[in-house]
XYZ file of C-alpha atoms in Angstrom:
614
model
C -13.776 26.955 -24.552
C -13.656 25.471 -21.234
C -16.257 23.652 -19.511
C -18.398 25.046 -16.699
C -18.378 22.357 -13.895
C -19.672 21.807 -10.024
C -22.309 24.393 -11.029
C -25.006 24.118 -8.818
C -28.358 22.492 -10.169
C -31.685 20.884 -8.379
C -31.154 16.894 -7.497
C -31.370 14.490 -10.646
C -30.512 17.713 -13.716
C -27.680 16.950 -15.515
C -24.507 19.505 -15.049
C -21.387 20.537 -16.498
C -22.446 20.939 -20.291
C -20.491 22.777 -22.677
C -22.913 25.529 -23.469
C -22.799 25.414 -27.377
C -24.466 21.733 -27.071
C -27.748 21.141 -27.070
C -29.321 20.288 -23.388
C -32.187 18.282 -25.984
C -28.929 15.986 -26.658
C -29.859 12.939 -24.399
C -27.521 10.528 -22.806
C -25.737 8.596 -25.964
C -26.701 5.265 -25.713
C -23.198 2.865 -25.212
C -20.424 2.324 -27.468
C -17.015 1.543 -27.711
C -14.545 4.078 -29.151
C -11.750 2.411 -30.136
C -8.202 3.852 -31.752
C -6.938 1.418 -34.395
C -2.775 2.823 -35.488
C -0.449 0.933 -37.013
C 2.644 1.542 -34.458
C 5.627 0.519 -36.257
C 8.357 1.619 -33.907
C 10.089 -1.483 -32.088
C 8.846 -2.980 -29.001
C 11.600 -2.965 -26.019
C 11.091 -4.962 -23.004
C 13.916 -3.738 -20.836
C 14.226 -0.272 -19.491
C 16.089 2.229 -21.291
C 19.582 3.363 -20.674
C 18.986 6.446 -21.987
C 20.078 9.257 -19.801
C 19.303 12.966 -19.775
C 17.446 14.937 -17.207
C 14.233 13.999 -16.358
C 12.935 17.606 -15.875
C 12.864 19.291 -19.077
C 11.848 22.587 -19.797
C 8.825 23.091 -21.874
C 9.431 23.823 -25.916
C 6.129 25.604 -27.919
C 4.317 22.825 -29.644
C 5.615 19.984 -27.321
C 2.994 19.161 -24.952
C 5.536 19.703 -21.264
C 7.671 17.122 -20.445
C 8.418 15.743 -23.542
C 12.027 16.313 -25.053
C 10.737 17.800 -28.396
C 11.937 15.313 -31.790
C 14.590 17.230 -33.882
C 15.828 16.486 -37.202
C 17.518 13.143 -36.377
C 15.458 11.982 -33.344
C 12.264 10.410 -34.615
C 11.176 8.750 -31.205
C 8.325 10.915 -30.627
C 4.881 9.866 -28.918
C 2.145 8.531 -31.133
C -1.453 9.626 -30.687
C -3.437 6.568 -29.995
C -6.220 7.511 -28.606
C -8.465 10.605 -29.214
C -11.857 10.972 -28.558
C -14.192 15.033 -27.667
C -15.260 14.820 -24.210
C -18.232 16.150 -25.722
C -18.614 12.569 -26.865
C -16.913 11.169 -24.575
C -20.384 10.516 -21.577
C -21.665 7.085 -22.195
C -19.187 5.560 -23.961
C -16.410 2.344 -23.617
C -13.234 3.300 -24.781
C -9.829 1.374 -25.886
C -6.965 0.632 -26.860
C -7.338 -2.115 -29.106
C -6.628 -3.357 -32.942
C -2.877 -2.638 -34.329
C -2.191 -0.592 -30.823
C 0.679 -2.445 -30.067
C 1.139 -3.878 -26.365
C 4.060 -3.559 -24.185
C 4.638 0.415 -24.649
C 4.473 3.088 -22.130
C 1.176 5.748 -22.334
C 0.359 8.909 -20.684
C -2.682 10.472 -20.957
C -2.291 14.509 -22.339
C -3.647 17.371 -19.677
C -2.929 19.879 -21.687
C -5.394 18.556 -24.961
C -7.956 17.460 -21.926
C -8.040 21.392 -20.342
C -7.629 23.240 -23.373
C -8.855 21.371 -26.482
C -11.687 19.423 -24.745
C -9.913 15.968 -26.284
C -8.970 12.796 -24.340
C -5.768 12.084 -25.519
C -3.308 9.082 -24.824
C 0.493 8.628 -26.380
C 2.069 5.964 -26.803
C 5.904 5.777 -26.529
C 8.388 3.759 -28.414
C 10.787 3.003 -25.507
C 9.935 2.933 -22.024
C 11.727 5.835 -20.765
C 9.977 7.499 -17.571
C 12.599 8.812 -16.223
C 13.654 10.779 -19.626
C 9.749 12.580 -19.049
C 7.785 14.328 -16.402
C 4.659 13.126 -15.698
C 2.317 12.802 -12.752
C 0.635 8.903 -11.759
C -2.746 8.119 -10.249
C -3.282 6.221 -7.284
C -6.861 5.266 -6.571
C -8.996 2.389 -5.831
C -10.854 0.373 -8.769
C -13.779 0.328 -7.003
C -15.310 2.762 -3.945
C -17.124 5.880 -3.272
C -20.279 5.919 -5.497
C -22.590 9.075 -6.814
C -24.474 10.719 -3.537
C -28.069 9.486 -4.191
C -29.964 12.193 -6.356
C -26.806 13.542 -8.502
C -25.338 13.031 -11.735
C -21.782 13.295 -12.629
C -21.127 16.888 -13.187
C -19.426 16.172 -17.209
C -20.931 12.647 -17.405
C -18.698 9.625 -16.698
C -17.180 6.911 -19.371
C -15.463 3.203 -18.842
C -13.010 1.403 -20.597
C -13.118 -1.534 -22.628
C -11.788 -5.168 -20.429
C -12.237 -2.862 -17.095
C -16.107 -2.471 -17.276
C -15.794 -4.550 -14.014
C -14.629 -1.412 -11.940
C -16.564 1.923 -11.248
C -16.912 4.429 -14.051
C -14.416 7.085 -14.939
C -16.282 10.523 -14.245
C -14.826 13.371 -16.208
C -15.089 15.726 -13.476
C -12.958 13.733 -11.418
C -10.269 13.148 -14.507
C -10.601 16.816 -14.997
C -9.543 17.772 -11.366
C -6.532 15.295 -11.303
C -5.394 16.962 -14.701
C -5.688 20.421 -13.273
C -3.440 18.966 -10.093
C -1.249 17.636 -12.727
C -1.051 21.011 -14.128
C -0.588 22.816 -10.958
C 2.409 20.683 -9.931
C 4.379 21.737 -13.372
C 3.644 18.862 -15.449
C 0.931 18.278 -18.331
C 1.237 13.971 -18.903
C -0.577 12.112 -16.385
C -0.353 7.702 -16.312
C -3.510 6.201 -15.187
C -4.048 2.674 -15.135
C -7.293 2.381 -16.814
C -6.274 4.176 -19.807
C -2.566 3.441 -20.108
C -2.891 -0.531 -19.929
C -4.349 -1.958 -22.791
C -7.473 -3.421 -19.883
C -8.041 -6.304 -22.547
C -4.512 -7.307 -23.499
C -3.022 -10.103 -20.997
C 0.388 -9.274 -22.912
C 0.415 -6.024 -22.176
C -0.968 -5.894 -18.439
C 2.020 -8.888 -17.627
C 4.555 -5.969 -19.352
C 2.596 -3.390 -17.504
C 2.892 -4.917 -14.087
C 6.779 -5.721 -14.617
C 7.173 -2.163 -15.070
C 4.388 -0.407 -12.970
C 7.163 -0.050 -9.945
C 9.408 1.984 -12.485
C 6.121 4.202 -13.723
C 5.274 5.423 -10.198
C 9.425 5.585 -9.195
C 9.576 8.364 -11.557
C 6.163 9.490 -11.232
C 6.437 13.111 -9.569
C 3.620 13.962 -8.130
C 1.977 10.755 -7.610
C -1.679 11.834 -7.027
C -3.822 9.611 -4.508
C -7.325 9.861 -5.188
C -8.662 7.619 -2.234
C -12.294 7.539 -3.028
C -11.895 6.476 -6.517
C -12.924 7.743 -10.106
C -16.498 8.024 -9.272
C -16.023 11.542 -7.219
C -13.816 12.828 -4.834
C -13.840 11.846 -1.104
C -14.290 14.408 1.610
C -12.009 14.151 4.771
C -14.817 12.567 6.501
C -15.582 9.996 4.190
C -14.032 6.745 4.764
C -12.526 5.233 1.846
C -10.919 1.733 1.227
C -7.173 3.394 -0.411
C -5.177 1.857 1.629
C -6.531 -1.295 2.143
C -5.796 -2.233 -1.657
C -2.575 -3.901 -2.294
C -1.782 -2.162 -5.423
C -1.575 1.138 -3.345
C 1.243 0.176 -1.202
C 3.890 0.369 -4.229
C 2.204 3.232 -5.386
C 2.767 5.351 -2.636
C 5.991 4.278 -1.647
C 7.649 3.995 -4.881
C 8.755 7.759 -5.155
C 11.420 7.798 -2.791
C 11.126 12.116 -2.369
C 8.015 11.561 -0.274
C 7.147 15.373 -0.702
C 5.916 14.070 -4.365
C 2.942 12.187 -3.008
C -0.109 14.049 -2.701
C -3.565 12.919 -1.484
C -6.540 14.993 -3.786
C -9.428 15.387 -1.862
C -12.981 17.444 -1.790
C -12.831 20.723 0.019
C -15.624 23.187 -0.527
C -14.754 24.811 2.329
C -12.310 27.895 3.609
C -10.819 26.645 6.418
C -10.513 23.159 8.531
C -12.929 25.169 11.141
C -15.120 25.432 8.270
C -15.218 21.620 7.447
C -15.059 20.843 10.995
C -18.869 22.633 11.668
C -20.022 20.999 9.446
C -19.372 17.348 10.920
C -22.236 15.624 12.904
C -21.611 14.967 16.521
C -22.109 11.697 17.390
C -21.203 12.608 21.636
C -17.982 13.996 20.478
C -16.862 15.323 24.305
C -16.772 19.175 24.565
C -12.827 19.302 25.072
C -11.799 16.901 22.164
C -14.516 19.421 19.528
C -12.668 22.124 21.077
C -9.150 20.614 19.901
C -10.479 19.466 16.631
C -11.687 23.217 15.658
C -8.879 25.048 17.502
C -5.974 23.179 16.004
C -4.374 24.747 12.690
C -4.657 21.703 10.841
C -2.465 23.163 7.454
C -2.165 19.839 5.848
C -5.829 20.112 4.687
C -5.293 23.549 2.524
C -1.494 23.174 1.438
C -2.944 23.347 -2.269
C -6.259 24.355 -3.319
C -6.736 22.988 -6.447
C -10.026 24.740 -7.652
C -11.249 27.101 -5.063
C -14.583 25.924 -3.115
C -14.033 22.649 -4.348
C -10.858 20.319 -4.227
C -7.555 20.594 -2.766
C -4.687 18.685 -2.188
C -1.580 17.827 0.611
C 1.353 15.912 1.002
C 0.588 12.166 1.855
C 2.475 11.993 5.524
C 1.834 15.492 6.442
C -2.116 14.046 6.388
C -1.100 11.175 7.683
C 0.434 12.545 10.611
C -2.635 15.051 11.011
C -4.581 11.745 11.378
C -2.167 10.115 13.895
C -2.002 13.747 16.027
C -5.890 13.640 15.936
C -6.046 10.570 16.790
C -3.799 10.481 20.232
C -6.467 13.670 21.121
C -9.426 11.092 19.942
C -8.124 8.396 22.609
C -7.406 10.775 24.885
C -10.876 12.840 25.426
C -13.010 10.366 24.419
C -11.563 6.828 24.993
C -14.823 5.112 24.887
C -15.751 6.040 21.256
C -12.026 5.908 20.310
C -12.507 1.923 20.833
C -14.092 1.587 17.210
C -12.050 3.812 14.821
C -15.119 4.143 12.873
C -16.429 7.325 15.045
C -12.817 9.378 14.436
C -14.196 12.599 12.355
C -11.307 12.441 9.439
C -11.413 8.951 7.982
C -10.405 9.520 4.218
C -7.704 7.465 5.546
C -8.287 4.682 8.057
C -6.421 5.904 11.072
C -4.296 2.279 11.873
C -3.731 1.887 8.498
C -2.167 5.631 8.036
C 0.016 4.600 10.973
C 1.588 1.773 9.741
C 2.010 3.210 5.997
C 4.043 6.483 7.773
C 6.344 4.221 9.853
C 7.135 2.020 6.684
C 7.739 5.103 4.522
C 9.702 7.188 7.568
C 11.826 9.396 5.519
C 12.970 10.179 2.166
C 14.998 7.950 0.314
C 14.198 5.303 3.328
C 11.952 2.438 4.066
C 11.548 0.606 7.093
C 11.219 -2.749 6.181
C 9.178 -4.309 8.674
C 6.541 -2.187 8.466
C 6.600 -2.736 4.766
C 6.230 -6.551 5.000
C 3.404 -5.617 7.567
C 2.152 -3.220 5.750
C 1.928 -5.525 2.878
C 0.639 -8.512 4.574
C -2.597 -6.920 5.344
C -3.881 -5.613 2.209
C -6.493 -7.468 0.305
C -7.075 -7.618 -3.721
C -9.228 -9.627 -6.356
C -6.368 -11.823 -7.691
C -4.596 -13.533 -4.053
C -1.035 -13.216 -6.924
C -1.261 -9.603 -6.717
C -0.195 -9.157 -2.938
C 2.747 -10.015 -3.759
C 3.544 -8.401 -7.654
C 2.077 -5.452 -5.880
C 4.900 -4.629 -3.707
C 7.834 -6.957 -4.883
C 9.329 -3.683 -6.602
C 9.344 -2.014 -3.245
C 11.922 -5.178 -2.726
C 14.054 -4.767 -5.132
C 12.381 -8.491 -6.878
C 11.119 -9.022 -10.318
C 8.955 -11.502 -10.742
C 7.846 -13.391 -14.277
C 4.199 -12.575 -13.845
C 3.171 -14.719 -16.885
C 4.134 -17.491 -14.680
C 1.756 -17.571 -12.114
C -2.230 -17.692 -11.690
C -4.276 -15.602 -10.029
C -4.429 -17.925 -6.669
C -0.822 -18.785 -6.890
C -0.218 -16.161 -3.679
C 1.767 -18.575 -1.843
C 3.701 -19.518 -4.582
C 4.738 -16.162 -5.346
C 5.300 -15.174 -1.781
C 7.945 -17.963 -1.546
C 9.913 -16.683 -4.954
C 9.861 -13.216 -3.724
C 11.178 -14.448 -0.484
C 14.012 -16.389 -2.671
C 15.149 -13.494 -4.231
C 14.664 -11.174 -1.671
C 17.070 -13.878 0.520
C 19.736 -13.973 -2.195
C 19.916 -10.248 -1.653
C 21.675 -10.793 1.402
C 18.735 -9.265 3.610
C 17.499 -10.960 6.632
C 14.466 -12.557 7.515
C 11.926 -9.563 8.530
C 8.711 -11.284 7.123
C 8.978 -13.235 10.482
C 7.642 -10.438 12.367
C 4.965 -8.983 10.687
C 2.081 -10.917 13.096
C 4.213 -13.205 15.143
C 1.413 -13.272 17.753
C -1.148 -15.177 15.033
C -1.603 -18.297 14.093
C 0.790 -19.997 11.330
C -0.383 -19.971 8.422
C -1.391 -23.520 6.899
C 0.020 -22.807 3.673
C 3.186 -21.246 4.747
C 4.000 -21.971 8.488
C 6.916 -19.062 8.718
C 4.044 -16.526 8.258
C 0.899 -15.691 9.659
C -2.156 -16.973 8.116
C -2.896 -15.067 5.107
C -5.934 -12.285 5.949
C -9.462 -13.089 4.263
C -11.159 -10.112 1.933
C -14.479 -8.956 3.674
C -17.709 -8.042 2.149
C -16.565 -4.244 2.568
C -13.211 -5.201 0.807
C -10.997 -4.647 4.066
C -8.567 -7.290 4.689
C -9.541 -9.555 8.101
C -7.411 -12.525 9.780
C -8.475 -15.291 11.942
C -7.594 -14.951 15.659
C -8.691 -17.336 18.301
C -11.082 -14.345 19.614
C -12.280 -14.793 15.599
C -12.342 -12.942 12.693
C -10.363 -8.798 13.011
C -9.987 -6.389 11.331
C -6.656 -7.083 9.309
C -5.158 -3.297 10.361
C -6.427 -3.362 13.696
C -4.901 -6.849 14.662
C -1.916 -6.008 13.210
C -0.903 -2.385 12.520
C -1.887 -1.034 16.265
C -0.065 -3.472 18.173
C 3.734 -2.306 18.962
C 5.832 -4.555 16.475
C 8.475 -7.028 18.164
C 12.399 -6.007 17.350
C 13.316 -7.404 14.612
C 16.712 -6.905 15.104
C 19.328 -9.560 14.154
C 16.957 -11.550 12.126
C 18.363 -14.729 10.073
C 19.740 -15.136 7.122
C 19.361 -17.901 5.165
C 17.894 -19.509 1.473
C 14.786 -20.911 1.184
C 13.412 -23.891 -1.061
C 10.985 -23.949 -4.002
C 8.809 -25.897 -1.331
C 9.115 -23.206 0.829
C 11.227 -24.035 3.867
C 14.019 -21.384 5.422
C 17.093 -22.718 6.255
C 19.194 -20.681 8.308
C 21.713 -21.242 10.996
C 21.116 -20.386 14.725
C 21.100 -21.401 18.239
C 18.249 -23.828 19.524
C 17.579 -25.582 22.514
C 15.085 -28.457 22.975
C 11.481 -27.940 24.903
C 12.208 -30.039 28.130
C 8.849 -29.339 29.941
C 5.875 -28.161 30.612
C 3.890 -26.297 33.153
C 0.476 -27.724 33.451
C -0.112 -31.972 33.610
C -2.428 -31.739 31.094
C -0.093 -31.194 28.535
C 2.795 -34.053 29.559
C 2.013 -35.844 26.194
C 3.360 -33.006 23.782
C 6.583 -33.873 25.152
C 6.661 -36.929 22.634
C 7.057 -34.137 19.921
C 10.570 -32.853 18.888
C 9.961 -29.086 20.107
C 12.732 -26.547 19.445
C 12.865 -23.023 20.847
C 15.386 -21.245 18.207
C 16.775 -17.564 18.426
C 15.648 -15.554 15.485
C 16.721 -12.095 16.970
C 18.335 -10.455 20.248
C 18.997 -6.840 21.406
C 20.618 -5.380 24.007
C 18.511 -3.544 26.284
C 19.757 -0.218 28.402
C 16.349 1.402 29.244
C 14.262 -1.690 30.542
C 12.537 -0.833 34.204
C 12.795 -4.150 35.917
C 9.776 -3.088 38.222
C 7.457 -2.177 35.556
C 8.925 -4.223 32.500
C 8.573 -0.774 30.678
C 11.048 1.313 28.502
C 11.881 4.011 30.684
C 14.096 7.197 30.428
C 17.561 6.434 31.060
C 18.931 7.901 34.674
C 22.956 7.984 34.883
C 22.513 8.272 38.713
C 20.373 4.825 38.838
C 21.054 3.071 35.694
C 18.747 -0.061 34.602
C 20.438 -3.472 34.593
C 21.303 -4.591 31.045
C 19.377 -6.951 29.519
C 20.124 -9.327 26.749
C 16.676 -9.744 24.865
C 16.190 -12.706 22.904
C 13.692 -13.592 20.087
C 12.508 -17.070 19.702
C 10.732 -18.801 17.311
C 9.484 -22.488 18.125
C 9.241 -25.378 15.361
C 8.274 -29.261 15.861
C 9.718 -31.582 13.611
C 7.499 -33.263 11.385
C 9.953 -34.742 8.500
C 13.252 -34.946 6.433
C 13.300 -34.315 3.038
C 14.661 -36.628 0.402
C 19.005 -35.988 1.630
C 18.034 -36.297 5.002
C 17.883 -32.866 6.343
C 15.097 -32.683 9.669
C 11.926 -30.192 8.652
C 10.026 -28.285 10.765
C 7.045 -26.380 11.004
C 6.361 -23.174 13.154
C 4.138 -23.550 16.156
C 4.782 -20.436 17.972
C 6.912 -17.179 19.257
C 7.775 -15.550 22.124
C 9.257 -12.358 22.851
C 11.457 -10.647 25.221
C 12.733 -13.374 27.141
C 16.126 -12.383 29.096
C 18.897 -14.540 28.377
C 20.050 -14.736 31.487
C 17.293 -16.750 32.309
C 18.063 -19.358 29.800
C 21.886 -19.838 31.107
C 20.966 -23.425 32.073
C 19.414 -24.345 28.748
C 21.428 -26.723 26.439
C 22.014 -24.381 23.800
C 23.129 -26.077 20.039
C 24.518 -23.876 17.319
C 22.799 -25.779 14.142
C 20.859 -25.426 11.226
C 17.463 -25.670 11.170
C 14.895 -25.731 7.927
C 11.960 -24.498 8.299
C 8.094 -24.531 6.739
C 5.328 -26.810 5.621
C 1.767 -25.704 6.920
C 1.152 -24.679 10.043
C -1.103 -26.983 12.315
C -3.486 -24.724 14.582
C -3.618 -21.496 16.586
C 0.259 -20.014 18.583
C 1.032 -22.669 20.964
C 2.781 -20.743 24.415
C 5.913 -21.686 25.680
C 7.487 -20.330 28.969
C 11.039 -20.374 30.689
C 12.403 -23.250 32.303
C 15.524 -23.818 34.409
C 16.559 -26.640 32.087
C 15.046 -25.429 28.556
C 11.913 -24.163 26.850
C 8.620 -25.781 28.745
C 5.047 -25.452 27.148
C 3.247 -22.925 28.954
């Protein structure tokens, strides 16, 4: 028997009720359901090796995904927890007792649909890639209950997570019935498949999260959360959480990322009527309505109600609408809060698609930047949260909560010893230094509203705004290097001394050892000399060529205990032609690196000798 849901009831009455139980049956009053099994099997803590194909056919009996156990294969999944969603509204469920930690669960769609049961396995070897299975991507904590209504099949939480927003069956229901619709019946979702009040098993967890959602196909995006499902319109705070990031990228077939969202509606004319006008212009409601728009009904998951689309086809939808936004009506365009489709915040959309770019490809500057201005409860988590994007494992039971810059530094370590160059040094090179870590940008500050912001000298901005809208300097030719425990980058380049400056008042920073050091060049065909503009390339009147350097400025504040010089980043400037600098005293050296940074960007400007302050 299935369950009627989104049935349509007066304010405040209760919906979604299996129709052989009582309506008399009040709200339960709290417990916790808990599964107590003695798991036996071993407990791995590497990946398997295991091979096989991960898309297996389905066998009768054998929920589909699973390779079915045969006479000598005894490795099957062990039921360990199973509760009726008939009693399932009100309650705190977990995994707890002799549920062992440090095994991989997925929750079962097809015992959820079809025999009304919330039902989690537990695996003896991690093995995600030997099953199909669908992940969850969602925010902890967002969208809430319109004011009036109840959850359609009443709503549960889970025991150590009672901190985030409720788990709404209706909402679990529609992401199983997307699970089922893309060919798979196991779905992973945090909240059930990490034992919430284990430390041991959310450490093993995190170490292999990046795996779960590599082989996760489709990973499901539910921006507005657990509580219900977000309309386009609704603005939700998805990708402003750092867990996300991974999430999404992970998968590197980007056609298996799908955003679920709430569409009662025919047509994107249909949802578009419906949208207040604020003093939309006449010519941009003319383009939002007249535009096809097929990102928005690519799957309808259950007619009148939810449906679902690729993750960059709605991204670029947002960008596309976006340029027409700025374009009709550039005035309201200046706060992205008045753009019609914010399930996803428009600058942060951008940034994700250029980082993502195609499959089996990630453009690594945009990741870093993409990274850098997330926000989450525990400061440690910006950087577990994307490390597997980098190729990095980190020991997560070796670091606190706060120890952000600490892990920063060993994922930079690793990432170094990779052999990749230095692209963190671009994500805001126009900010501050940050006093922790001078060879980044000040780390962003969480807002009330949960969206990251950073400290400008204009004050506080938006973290996305400040960052992700601004075109992103070439990174091309960055450093390589190592970098100390204490955080300093030592890398080899050419430097040349600040020999000057350009207003009186600042004659005494010239005390100060001041080095201008190239951190990237590029050689420019397409540069108008009379604008300063990229500009289409004309055989017939061809563009000088330009030699672009990078530069990154440090003062020397130390040595550390053999003797090397330290430094400490004060500033960066871009785009400065290296013809200009032929008179410079150029040193091929090695320079180290870090420390806190002291204050906002200082300027610097070309000299005929050297650098000069500005």
């Amino acid at each position: 028997m299935s369950y009627p849901f989104h049935s349509k009831t007066k304010a405040g009455e209760r919906q979604g009720r299996p129709q052989d139980q009582s309506e008399a049956n009040e709200r339960p009053t709290t417990q916790i359901v808990s599964c107590d099994i003695d798991d036996s099997t071993k407990e791995p803590d590497m990946l398997s090796s295991s091979g096989g194909d991960p898309r297996l056919t389905h066998d009768e009996g054998v929920p589909f995904g699973l390779k079915p156990s045969g006479p000598s294969n005894n490795i099957g999944p062990t039921t360990v927890l199973e509760i009726s969603l008939t009693e399932l509204d009100g309650t705190i469920v977990g995994l707890s007792g002799q549920v062992e930690p440090k095994h991989f669960r997925l929750l079962d769609c097809d015992a959820f649909l079809d025999s009304q049961l919330l039902r989690v396995l537990q695996f003896p070897e991690f093995t995600p890639k030997d099953i199909r299975y669908a992940a969850v991507s969602y925010p902890w904590r967002d969208l809430q209950l319109l004011e009036g209504t109840q959850p359609p099949m009443g709503c549960f939480s889970v025991q150590g997570a009672e901190h985030a927003d409720p788990i709404t069956i209706g909402v679990l229901r529609t992401a199983c019935l997307a699970t089922r619709q893309f060919g798979v019946s196991l779905l992973w979702l945090d909240r059930l498949c990490i034992m919430q009040s284990s430390r041991i098993d959310k450490d093993w967890q995190i170490t292999h999260m990046f795996m779960v959602y590599v082989h996760a196909d489709p990973c499901l995006i539910l921006p507005g959360g657990l509580v219900r499902l977000a309309n386009v319109s609704e603005p939700t705070t998805w990708l402003d959480r750092a867990w996300t990031l991974q999430e999404s990228a992970a998968n590197i077939n980007r056609d298996s990322i799908k955003c679920v969202f709430a569409f009662p509606y025919d047509t994107f004319a249909d949802f578009a009527k419906t949208l207040p006008n604020i003093g939309y212009s006449t010519s941009f409601w003319n383009s939002l309505l007249q535009a096809q728009h097929p990102a928005f009904t690519q799957h309808i998951i259950e007619p009148g109600y939810s449906a679902a689309c690729n993750l960059l086809d709605l991204c670029t939808e947002i960008q596309f609408s976006v340029e027409k936004f700025e374009f009709h009506d550039p005035e309201l365009a200046k706060d992205y809060r008045n753009f019609p489709l914010r399930i996803l915040y428009a600058p942060a959309a951008n940034l994700l698609s250029h980082a993502l770019v195609y499959n089996r490809t990630i453009n690594y500057q945009y990741l870093w930047m993409s990274a850098f201005v997330r926000s989450s409860s525990r400061p440690v988590d910006m950087v577990f949260s994307f490390m597997g994007l980098m190729g990095v494992q980190l020991p997560v039971s070796s670091f606190s909560p706060n120890d952000r810059a600490k892990a920063t530094i060993k994922l930079i370590q690793a990432w170094l010893e990779q052999g990749h160059p230095a692209k963190w040094l671009f994500i805001a090179p126009e900010l501050p230094p940050s006093p922790e870590l001078s060879i980044l940008p000040a780390f962003p500050e969480t807002s009330e509203s949960g969206r990251a912001m950073v400290n400008t000298p204009q004050g506080l901005k938006f973290a996305f705004e400040e960052i992700g809208l601004k075109e992103p300097w070439r990174d091309n030719n960055a450093p390589k290097g190592v970098m100390s425990d204490e955080g300093y980058f030592t890398f080899r380049s050419r430097g040349a001394r600040v020999v000057g400056v350009s207003t009186e008042g600042l004659s005494s920073t010239l005390e100060k050892e001041v080095w201008g050091i190239v951190i990237g060049w590029k050689k420019e065909f397409n540069r108008d000399p009379a604008t300063g503009l990229i500009s289409m390339w004309d055989p017939d009147h061809p563009f000088p060529v330009i030699m672009e350097l990078v530069l990154m400025f440090v003062e020397k504040h130390g040595a550390d205990a053999n003797g090397a010089e330290l430094y400490h980043r004060v500033g960066m400037e871009n785009l400065v032609d290296e013809k200009k600098t032929e008179g410079w005293s150029w040193v091929e050296r090695e320079f180290s690196v870090g420390g806190p940074g002291q204050g906002d960007r200082i300027r610097f400007g070309i000299g005929e000798t050297g650098p000069v302050y500005a």
